Coordinates of C-alpha atoms in Angstrom, one line a residue:
Chain B
M1 CA 104.9 123.0 117.1
S2 CA 104.0 126.6 117.2
D3 CA 101.1 126.8 114.7
V4 CA 98.6 124.1 114.2
S5 CA 95.7 124.3 111.8
D6 CA 92.4 122.9 113.0
K7 CA 92.2 121.4 116.5
T8 CA 94.9 120.7 119.0
D9 CA 94.8 118.7 122.1
T10 CA 95.8 120.0 125.5
T11 CA 99.4 119.1 125.0
G12 CA 99.6 120.6 121.5
K13 CA 101.6 117.6 120.4
R14 CA 99.0 115.5 118.7
M15 CA 95.7 116.5 117.2
G16 CA 92.5 114.6 117.7
L17 CA 89.3 115.0 115.6
G18 CA 85.9 115.7 117.0
R19 CA 83.6 112.9 117.9
R20 CA 81.5 113.4 114.8
E21 CA 84.6 112.9 112.6
L22 CA 85.5 109.8 114.4
L23 CA 82.0 108.4 114.2
A24 CA 82.1 109.0 110.5
L25 CA 85.1 106.8 110.3
G26 CA 83.5 104.2 112.4
A27 CA 85.2 105.0 115.7
G28 CA 83.5 106.0 118.9
F29 CA 86.2 108.1 120.4
T30 CA 90.0 108.3 120.8
L31 CA 92.2 109.4 123.5
G32 CA 95.3 110.0 121.3
G33 CA 97.8 109.6 124.0
I34 CA 96.1 111.9 126.5
S35 CA 96.4 110.4 130.0
P36 CA 93.1 109.2 131.4
P37 CA 92.4 111.9 134.0
A38 CA 92.9 114.7 131.4
A39 CA 90.9 112.8 128.9
A40 CA 88.0 112.3 131.3
A41 CA 87.9 116.0 131.8
I42 CA 87.8 117.0 128.2
E43 CA 86.0 114.0 126.7
P44 CA 82.7 113.7 128.7
W45 CA 81.5 110.9 126.3
R46 CA 84.1 108.6 127.6
Q47 CA 81.5 106.6 129.5
P48 CA 80.1 103.1 129.1
Q49 CA 78.1 103.0 125.8
P50 CA 74.6 101.9 127.0
E51 CA 73.3 101.1 123.5
T52 CA 76.0 98.5 122.9
G53 CA 77.1 97.6 126.4
E54 CA 80.7 98.4 125.4
P55 CA 83.1 98.7 128.4
A56 CA 84.3 102.1 129.4
S57 CA 87.9 101.5 128.7
P58 CA 89.3 101.0 125.2
P59 CA 92.3 98.8 124.8
R60 CA 95.5 100.6 125.8
V61 CA 98.2 100.4 123.2
A62 CA 101.8 101.7 123.2
M63 CA 103.6 102.0 119.9
L64 CA 107.3 102.8 119.9
V65 CA 108.4 105.7 117.7
Y66 CA 112.1 106.3 117.1
P67 CA 114.5 108.2 114.8
K68 CA 114.9 106.5 111.3
M69 CA 111.8 104.4 111.6
V70 CA 109.6 103.4 108.7
L71 CA 106.4 105.5 108.9
L72 CA 104.2 103.0 107.1
D73 CA 105.1 100.3 109.7
L74 CA 103.4 102.6 112.2
V75 CA 100.6 104.1 110.2
G76 CA 99.0 100.8 109.1
P77 CA 98.4 99.5 112.7
L78 CA 97.8 103.0 114.0
T79 CA 95.0 103.5 111.5
V80 CA 93.3 100.2 112.5
M81 CA 93.7 100.9 116.2
N82 CA 92.3 104.4 115.8
L83 CA 89.1 102.9 114.3
L84 CA 88.8 100.2 116.9
P85 CA 89.1 102.6 118.9
A86 CA 92.0 102.1 121.2
E87 CA 93.8 104.5 123.5
V88 CA 97.1 104.8 121.6
H89 CA 100.3 106.1 123.2
L90 CA 103.3 106.8 120.9
V91 CA 106.2 106.3 123.2
W92 CA 109.8 107.4 123.1
K93 CA 112.5 108.7 125.4
D94 CA 111.3 112.3 124.9
K95 CA 108.8 114.4 122.9
S96 CA 111.2 115.7 120.3
P97 CA 110.1 114.9 116.7
V98 CA 111.9 111.8 115.3
S99 CA 112.7 111.3 111.7
T100 CA 111.1 108.7 109.4
D101 CA 112.0 107.1 106.1
V102 CA 109.7 109.4 104.1
G103 CA 110.8 112.7 105.7
L104 CA 107.7 113.3 107.8
P105 CA 108.7 113.6 111.5
V106 CA 106.7 112.0 114.2
T107 CA 106.4 113.1 117.8
A108 CA 105.8 110.9 120.8
S109 CA 102.7 111.6 122.9
T110 CA 104.1 109.8 125.9
T111 CA 107.6 109.3 127.3
F112 CA 108.9 106.0 128.6
A113 CA 108.5 107.4 132.1
E114 CA 104.9 108.5 131.5
C115 CA 103.9 105.2 129.8
P116 CA 101.1 103.4 131.7
E117 CA 102.0 100.1 133.2
N118 CA 98.9 98.1 132.4
L119 CA 99.1 97.9 128.6
D120 CA 97.1 95.7 126.4
V121 CA 99.5 96.0 123.5
L122 CA 103.1 96.9 123.1
L123 CA 104.1 97.4 119.4
V124 CA 107.6 98.0 117.9
P125 CA 107.5 99.1 114.2
G126 CA 110.4 98.5 112.0
G127 CA 112.9 101.0 110.5
I128 CA 116.1 101.6 108.8
S129 CA 119.3 102.1 110.8
G130 CA 117.1 103.4 113.7
T131 CA 116.1 99.8 114.3
V132 CA 119.8 98.8 114.7
Q133 CA 120.3 101.7 117.1
C134 CA 117.3 100.6 119.2
M135 CA 118.8 97.0 119.4
N136 CA 122.0 98.5 120.8
D137 CA 120.3 101.1 123.1
L138 CA 120.0 99.8 126.7
E139 CA 117.5 102.5 127.6
V140 CA 115.2 101.2 124.9
I141 CA 115.9 97.6 125.6
T142 CA 115.2 98.0 129.3
F143 CA 111.9 99.8 128.7
L144 CA 110.7 97.1 126.3
S145 CA 111.8 94.2 128.5
Q146 CA 110.1 95.7 131.6
R147 CA 106.8 96.6 129.8
G148 CA 106.9 93.4 127.8
A149 CA 106.8 91.3 130.9
S150 CA 103.4 92.7 131.9
T151 CA 101.7 93.5 128.6
K152 CA 98.9 91.4 127.3
Y153 CA 100.2 91.3 123.6
V154 CA 103.9 91.9 122.8
T155 CA 104.0 92.7 119.1
S156 CA 106.0 94.0 116.1
V157 CA 105.8 94.9 112.4
C158 CA 108.7 94.3 110.1
T159 CA 112.2 94.7 111.6
G160 CA 110.6 95.7 114.9
S161 CA 110.9 92.0 115.9
L162 CA 114.7 92.3 115.9
V163 CA 114.3 94.9 118.7
L164 CA 111.9 92.7 120.6
A165 CA 114.3 89.8 120.2
A166 CA 117.3 92.0 121.4
A167 CA 115.2 92.8 124.5
G168 CA 114.9 89.0 125.2
L169 CA 111.2 89.1 124.5
L170 CA 111.2 86.4 121.7
K171 CA 113.3 83.8 123.5
G172 CA 111.6 80.4 122.7
Y173 CA 108.8 82.1 120.7
R174 CA 108.0 81.6 117.0
A175 CA 108.3 85.0 115.2
T176 CA 108.7 86.6 111.9
S177 CA 110.4 89.8 110.5
H178 CA 111.1 91.5 107.2
W179 CA 112.2 88.6 104.9
A180 CA 115.7 90.1 104.4
V181 CA 116.6 89.8 108.1
A182 CA 114.4 87.0 109.4
D183 CA 117.6 84.8 109.6
L184 CA 118.9 87.0 112.5
L185 CA 116.0 86.0 114.8
P186 CA 117.5 82.6 115.9
L187 CA 120.7 84.4 117.0
M188 CA 118.6 86.0 119.7
G189 CA 116.7 82.8 120.7
A190 CA 113.6 83.2 118.6
R191 CA 112.3 80.4 116.4
P192 CA 111.9 81.9 112.9
A193 CA 108.6 81.3 111.2
R194 CA 107.4 82.3 107.8
G195 CA 104.0 83.9 107.7
R196 CA 102.4 87.3 107.1
V197 CA 101.4 87.5 110.8
V198 CA 102.8 85.0 113.3
R199 CA 101.3 84.4 116.7
D200 CA 102.9 82.3 119.4
R201 CA 101.0 82.6 122.7
N202 CA 101.0 86.4 123.4
R203 CA 103.7 87.3 120.9
I204 CA 102.4 88.6 117.5
T205 CA 104.9 89.5 114.8
G206 CA 104.2 90.8 111.3
G207 CA 106.3 90.6 108.1
G208 CA 107.8 93.5 106.3
V209 CA 106.3 97.0 106.2
T210 CA 102.9 96.4 104.5
A211 CA 102.2 93.5 106.8
G212 CA 101.2 96.1 109.3
L213 CA 97.7 96.2 107.9
D214 CA 97.1 92.5 108.1
F215 CA 98.7 92.5 111.6
G216 CA 96.5 95.4 112.7
L217 CA 93.3 93.6 111.7
V218 CA 94.4 90.4 113.4
L219 CA 95.1 92.4 116.5
A220 CA 91.7 94.2 116.2
A221 CA 90.0 90.9 116.1
L222 CA 91.8 89.7 119.2
L223 CA 91.0 92.8 121.1
K224 CA 87.4 93.4 120.1
G225 CA 86.2 90.4 118.0
E226 CA 86.0 89.5 114.4
E227 CA 83.0 91.7 113.6
E228 CA 84.8 94.8 114.6
A229 CA 87.9 93.8 112.6
R230 CA 85.6 93.2 109.6
R231 CA 84.0 96.6 110.0
I232 CA 87.4 98.3 110.0
Q233 CA 88.5 96.2 107.0
L234 CA 85.5 97.5 105.0
T235 CA 86.0 101.0 106.2
L236 CA 89.5 100.9 104.9
E237 CA 88.4 99.1 101.7
Y238 CA 91.2 96.6 102.3
S239 CA 90.7 94.3 99.4
P240 CA 94.3 94.5 98.1
A241 CA 95.2 94.0 94.4
P242 CA 98.9 94.3 93.9
P243 CA 99.9 94.9 90.3
Y244 CA 102.4 92.0 90.5
R245 CA 103.0 88.9 92.4
N246 CA 106.3 90.1 93.7
G247 CA 106.0 90.7 97.5
T248 CA 108.2 87.8 98.8
P249 CA 111.5 86.3 97.6
E250 CA 109.6 83.2 96.5
E251 CA 107.3 85.4 94.3
A252 CA 110.1 87.7 93.0
G253 CA 112.6 85.0 92.2
P254 CA 116.3 84.8 93.0
E255 CA 117.6 87.6 90.7
R256 CA 115.3 90.3 92.0
T257 CA 115.8 89.2 95.5
A258 CA 119.6 89.4 95.2
E259 CA 119.3 92.9 93.8
V260 CA 117.2 94.1 96.8
K261 CA 119.5 92.3 99.2
R262 CA 122.5 93.9 97.5
R263 CA 121.0 97.4 98.1
R264 CA 120.3 96.5 101.8
R265 CA 123.7 94.9 102.4
A266 CA 125.3 97.6 104.7
L267 CA 122.1 97.9 106.8
D268 CA 121.6 94.2 107.1
E269 CA 125.2 93.7 108.2
Q270 CA 124.7 96.3 110.9
A271 CA 121.7 94.4 112.1
R272 CA 123.7 91.2 112.2
V273 CA 126.4 92.8 114.4
A274 CA 123.7 94.1 116.7
A275 CA 122.0 90.7 116.9
E276 CA 125.3 89.1 117.8
A277 CA 125.8 91.7 120.5
A278 CA 122.3 91.0 121.9
R279 CA 123.0 87.2 121.8
D280 CA 126.0 87.7 124.0
R281 CA 124.1 90.1 126.3
L282 CA 121.3 87.6 126.6
G283 CA 123.8 84.8 127.4
L284 CA 122.7 82.7 124.5
Chain R
M1 CA 109.2 122.5 115.1
S2 CA 111.7 123.6 117.6
D3 CA 113.6 120.5 118.4
V4 CA 114.2 117.7 115.9
S5 CA 116.1 114.5 116.7
D6 CA 118.4 113.2 114.1
K7 CA 118.8 115.2 110.9
T8 CA 116.8 118.1 109.6
D9 CA 116.8 119.7 106.2
T10 CA 117.4 123.4 105.6
T11 CA 113.8 124.4 106.1
G12 CA 113.6 122.3 109.3
K13 CA 110.1 121.2 108.3
R14 CA 110.8 117.8 106.9
M15 CA 113.7 115.5 107.6
G16 CA 115.6 113.5 105.0
L17 CA 117.8 110.5 105.6
G18 CA 121.4 110.1 104.4
R19 CA 122.2 108.5 101.1
R20 CA 123.4 105.3 102.8
E21 CA 120.0 105.0 104.5
L22 CA 118.2 105.5 101.3
L23 CA 120.4 103.1 99.4
A24 CA 119.6 100.5 102.1
L25 CA 115.9 101.0 101.4
G26 CA 116.5 100.7 97.7
A27 CA 116.4 104.4 96.8
G28 CA 119.2 106.4 95.2
F29 CA 118.3 109.8 96.6
T30 CA 115.4 111.9 97.6
L31 CA 114.7 115.6 97.6
G32 CA 111.9 115.6 100.1
G33 CA 110.3 118.8 98.9
I34 CA 113.6 120.8 98.8
S35 CA 113.6 123.0 95.8
P36 CA 116.2 122.0 93.2
P37 CA 118.8 124.7 93.7
A38 CA 119.0 124.1 97.5
A39 CA 119.0 120.3 96.9
A40 CA 121.9 120.6 94.4
A41 CA 123.9 122.5 97.0
I42 CA 123.4 120.0 99.8
E43 CA 123.1 116.8 97.9
P44 CA 126.2 116.6 95.7
W45 CA 125.2 113.0 94.5
R46 CA 122.2 114.4 92.6
Q47 CA 124.0 113.8 89.3
P48 CA 123.3 111.4 86.5
Q49 CA 124.1 107.9 87.7
P50 CA 126.8 106.7 85.3
E51 CA 126.5 103.0 86.3
T52 CA 122.9 102.8 85.4
G53 CA 122.5 105.6 82.9
E54 CA 119.7 107.0 85.1
P55 CA 118.5 110.5 84.1
A56 CA 119.5 113.3 86.5
S57 CA 115.9 114.3 87.3
P58 CA 113.6 112.1 89.3
P59 CA 109.8 112.4 88.6
R60 CA 108.4 115.5 90.2
V61 CA 105.3 114.7 92.4
A62 CA 103.0 117.0 94.3
M63 CA 100.8 115.5 96.9
L64 CA 98.1 117.7 98.5
V65 CA 97.9 117.7 102.3
Y66 CA 95.0 119.3 104.2
P67 CA 93.4 119.4 107.6
K68 CA 91.3 116.3 108.4
M69 CA 92.9 114.1 105.8
V70 CA 93.5 110.4 106.2
L71 CA 97.2 109.9 106.8
L72 CA 97.3 106.3 105.3
D73 CA 96.0 107.6 102.0
L74 CA 99.1 109.7 101.8
V75 CA 101.7 107.4 103.4
G76 CA 101.1 104.5 101.1
P77 CA 101.9 106.3 97.8
L78 CA 104.5 108.5 99.6
T79 CA 106.4 105.4 100.7
V80 CA 106.5 104.0 97.2
M81 CA 107.5 107.4 95.6
N82 CA 110.2 107.7 98.2
L83 CA 111.7 104.4 97.1
L84 CA 111.4 105.2 93.4
P85 CA 112.9 107.8 94.2
A86 CA 110.8 110.8 93.2
E87 CA 111.0 114.5 94.1
V88 CA 108.0 114.8 96.4
H89 CA 106.4 118.1 97.4
L90 CA 103.7 118.0 100.0
V91 CA 101.6 121.0 99.0
W92 CA 99.1 123.2 100.9
K93 CA 98.2 126.8 101.3
D94 CA 100.8 127.3 104.0
K95 CA 103.3 125.4 106.1
S96 CA 101.2 125.1 109.3
P97 CA 100.8 121.5 110.5
V98 CA 97.4 120.1 109.4
S99 CA 95.5 117.5 111.3
T100 CA 95.0 113.9 110.2
D101 CA 92.6 111.1 111.2
V102 CA 95.2 109.4 113.4
G103 CA 96.2 112.5 115.4
L104 CA 99.6 112.9 113.8
P105 CA 99.9 116.3 112.1
V106 CA 101.6 116.7 108.7
T107 CA 103.3 119.8 107.5
A108 CA 103.5 120.9 103.8
S109 CA 106.9 121.3 102.4
T110 CA 105.7 123.5 99.6
T111 CA 103.0 126.2 99.4
F112 CA 100.6 126.4 96.4
A113 CA 102.6 129.5 95.3
E114 CA 105.9 127.7 95.5
C115 CA 104.7 124.5 93.8
P116 CA 106.7 123.9 90.5
E117 CA 104.7 124.1 87.3
N118 CA 106.1 121.1 85.5
L119 CA 104.8 118.3 87.6
D120 CA 104.8 114.6 86.6
V121 CA 102.2 113.7 89.1
L122 CA 99.5 115.6 91.1
L123 CA 97.9 113.5 93.8
V124 CA 95.0 114.2 96.1
P125 CA 94.6 111.8 99.0
G126 CA 91.3 111.3 100.7
G127 CA 90.1 112.4 104.1
I128 CA 87.2 112.9 106.4
S129 CA 85.4 116.2 106.5
G130 CA 88.5 117.9 105.2
T131 CA 87.8 116.4 101.8
V132 CA 84.4 118.1 101.8
Q133 CA 86.0 121.4 102.8
C134 CA 88.5 121.1 99.9
M135 CA 85.6 120.4 97.5
N136 CA 84.0 123.7 98.6
D137 CA 87.3 125.7 98.8
L138 CA 87.9 127.8 95.7
E139 CA 91.5 128.4 96.5
V140 CA 92.1 124.6 96.5
I141 CA 89.9 124.0 93.5
T142 CA 91.7 126.8 91.5
F143 CA 95.1 125.4 92.4
L144 CA 94.2 121.9 91.3
S145 CA 92.4 122.8 88.1
Q146 CA 95.4 125.0 87.0
R147 CA 98.1 122.4 87.9
G148 CA 95.9 119.6 86.7
A149 CA 95.8 121.1 83.2
S150 CA 99.5 120.8 82.7
T151 CA 100.5 117.7 84.9
K152 CA 101.4 114.4 83.3
Y153 CA 99.3 112.3 85.6
V154 CA 96.4 113.6 87.6
T155 CA 95.7 111.2 90.4
S156 CA 93.9 110.4 93.6
V157 CA 93.4 107.9 96.4
C158 CA 90.1 107.3 98.2
T159 CA 87.8 110.3 98.4
G160 CA 90.5 112.5 96.9
S161 CA 88.8 111.8 93.5
L162 CA 85.8 113.8 94.8
V163 CA 88.1 116.8 95.1
L164 CA 89.5 116.2 91.6
A165 CA 86.0 116.0 90.2
A166 CA 84.9 119.1 92.0
A167 CA 87.8 120.9 90.3
G168 CA 86.4 119.7 86.9
L169 CA 89.3 117.4 86.4
L170 CA 87.3 114.2 85.9
K171 CA 84.7 115.4 83.5
G172 CA 84.3 112.6 80.9
Y173 CA 86.9 110.4 82.6
R174 CA 86.4 107.0 84.1
A175 CA 87.3 107.2 87.8
T176 CA 86.8 105.4 91.2
S177 CA 86.7 106.5 94.8
H178 CA 86.0 105.0 98.2
W179 CA 83.1 102.6 97.7
A180 CA 80.8 104.6 100.0
V181 CA 80.9 107.8 97.9
A182 CA 81.6 106.5 94.4
D183 CA 78.0 107.3 93.5
L184 CA 78.8 111.0 93.8
L185 CA 81.3 111.0 90.9
P186 CA 78.7 111.2 88.1
L187 CA 77.2 114.4 89.6
M188 CA 80.5 116.0 88.7
G189 CA 80.7 114.6 85.2
A190 CA 82.9 111.6 85.9
R191 CA 82.1 108.1 84.7
P192 CA 82.2 105.8 87.8
A193 CA 84.2 102.7 87.4
R194 CA 84.8 99.9 89.9
G195 CA 88.4 98.8 90.3
R196 CA 91.2 99.0 92.8
V197 CA 93.1 101.4 90.5
V198 CA 91.3 102.9 87.5
R199 CA 93.2 104.6 84.7
D200 CA 91.6 106.6 81.9
R201 CA 94.2 108.4 79.7
N202 CA 96.3 110.5 82.2
R203 CA 93.8 110.2 85.1
I204 CA 94.6 107.5 87.7
T205 CA 92.3 107.1 90.7
G206 CA 92.5 104.5 93.5
G207 CA 89.8 103.0 95.7
G208 CA 89.5 103.5 99.5
V209 CA 92.4 104.2 101.8
T210 CA 94.5 101.0 101.5
A211 CA 94.3 101.2 97.6
G212 CA 97.1 103.8 97.9
L213 CA 99.7 100.9 97.9
D214 CA 98.3 99.3 94.7
F215 CA 98.0 102.8 93.2
G216 CA 101.5 103.7 94.2
L217 CA 103.0 100.6 92.5
V218 CA 101.0 101.2 89.3
L219 CA 102.2 104.8 89.3
A220 CA 105.8 103.6 89.9
A221 CA 105.6 101.3 86.9
L222 CA 104.3 104.1 84.7
L223 CA 107.1 106.5 85.8
K224 CA 110.1 104.1 85.9
G225 CA 109.0 100.8 84.5
E226 CA 107.8 97.4 85.8
E227 CA 111.1 96.3 87.2
E228 CA 111.4 99.3 89.5
A229 CA 107.9 98.8 90.7
R230 CA 108.6 95.1 91.4
R231 CA 111.8 96.0 93.3
I232 CA 109.7 98.4 95.5
Q233 CA 107.0 95.8 96.0
L234 CA 109.6 93.3 97.3
T235 CA 111.3 95.9 99.5
L236 CA 107.9 96.6 101.1
E237 CA 107.1 92.9 101.3
Y238 CA 103.8 93.6 99.7
S239 CA 102.2 90.2 99.5
P240 CA 99.0 91.0 101.4
A241 CA 97.1 88.4 103.4
P242 CA 94.0 90.1 104.9
P243 CA 92.5 87.9 107.7
Y244 CA 89.0 88.2 106.1
R245 CA 87.5 88.6 102.7
N246 CA 85.7 91.8 103.8
G247 CA 87.2 94.8 102.0
T248 CA 84.4 95.7 99.6
P249 CA 80.6 95.8 100.0
E250 CA 80.3 92.7 97.8
E251 CA 82.7 90.8 100.1
A252 CA 81.2 92.1 103.3
G253 CA 77.6 91.6 102.4
P254 CA 74.6 93.9 102.8
E255 CA 74.3 93.9 106.6
R256 CA 77.9 94.9 107.3
T257 CA 77.9 97.4 104.5
A258 CA 74.7 99.0 105.9
E259 CA 76.4 99.4 109.3
V260 CA 79.5 101.1 107.9
K261 CA 77.3 103.4 105.8
R262 CA 75.2 104.2 108.8
R263 CA 78.2 105.4 110.7
R264 CA 79.4 107.4 107.7
R265 CA 76.0 108.9 107.0
A266 CA 76.6 112.5 108.2
L267 CA 79.9 112.8 106.4
D268 CA 78.6 111.2 103.1
E269 CA 75.6 113.6 103.2
Q270 CA 78.0 116.6 103.4
A271 CA 80.0 115.2 100.5
R272 CA 76.7 114.9 98.4
V273 CA 75.9 118.6 99.1
A274 CA 79.4 119.6 98.1
A275 CA 79.2 117.5 94.9
E276 CA 75.9 119.1 94.0
A277 CA 77.4 122.6 94.5
A278 CA 80.4 121.6 92.3
R279 CA 78.0 120.3 89.7
D280 CA 76.3 123.7 89.6
R281 CA 79.6 125.5 89.6
L282 CA 80.8 123.4 86.7
G283 CA 77.6 124.0 84.7
L284 CA 76.7 120.3 84.5

């Protein structure tokens, strides 16, 4: 990243906006993946907010980024968490840009090794074949299963739940996924549940792609209360009005569903093979 | 962008996925801002699809990117257009990464000078103070007013409509914007209309941030028909279920609305000053 318009943070990898910008969007501050000591040095307002009695530390959120992910799965929850505000770390093995479905690369702010231990949220977004690769990647699986054991909320959007399940994190939990692959969850010990956002104890899983917004608001309410979630919903004017009632197989009907499944067949078969390998690895 | 995991296109600025990946998501191909001759050389499948009789050329879409934009305003419609598929150009003055609200930079694929003349869609997403800067930036205004005169659909999401209006492109047209600034539209000759997606002749404007998904599907139906839009809606599992009914001032009630407006006050005042300057420039 040699040439960055506007501001850049000390690492040059991600860019934050000024406090005035963030206030305008309803946020108090953001750390944008800067580790706390550096942030304290450059963000002197990161102090308890006397007028509201807000605690000094925002929720600490790690979101996995990986090659061949679906960008919208990430940007929905990321936008909500940014307005909360949360301290968000985009985590991956390294800080090389990774590809996304829409051709815009994303760069991790934090490596697995740098990722803080005491997370409030661990989120795995969904993807295309990158999701299958993560299910089969022991470095990814090991990172998730270690952090998942000590994180307050272990979460996913879309096919990200397949990766959580492959890491053994959904064994015995109710969970959802993109409708086209939700039938793979029980192979890895999860109890499949239909629902836009499914919570079972500290596991929170969202449905396909666009469920990331509903998921993000549910998470915001858990972290900072209903009023904060409502403020963010109004800021984002989230009063959806889809042109058709066609977002689920039930709504779309069998013919349209078969057509979408047909186009996804090769990918969904790869996911099944990976789920079966994970089942064997987990001894299920 | 020195080190890119996975694939990179010939410019190294944006990354496309293979045909198999795209088919899995329901798309036939994408050009991702690559100009047609280069694309033809590296994407041999960019031919008429004999099995469906699909025309050779996908819709040609230019989306403005700019510093201090809101990433979700872009990624909603971009995700839908990518599945259509469309030939998408992310356009800006130059190809330096620009900042976004969530700290992830975005890089234009196409400069104003390189942008094709015969566009099917011109889209301006919304933003924070970057939107105000665009309203005041004669280079941006000139580009938009020139391209807007010959583009099939002139469109916006969120506060992007303020930029279209400042370029004189909404004079006499019904249009919408983020609820907090919709009152500025008439200063620039537009006729404010409430609605998630408002169409008046070839102008299509969406409401705040999350309206980009509804807008994208409406646009997809106009470009390729209702069945294609429905296929994309099912692929993205767009059957929204917000946790609260709190996405508009009417839903949220006066107290919550006042609180969000209070936090936005400085930004909205800057937008008003820019709208007044545009009004004078447009001779209204």
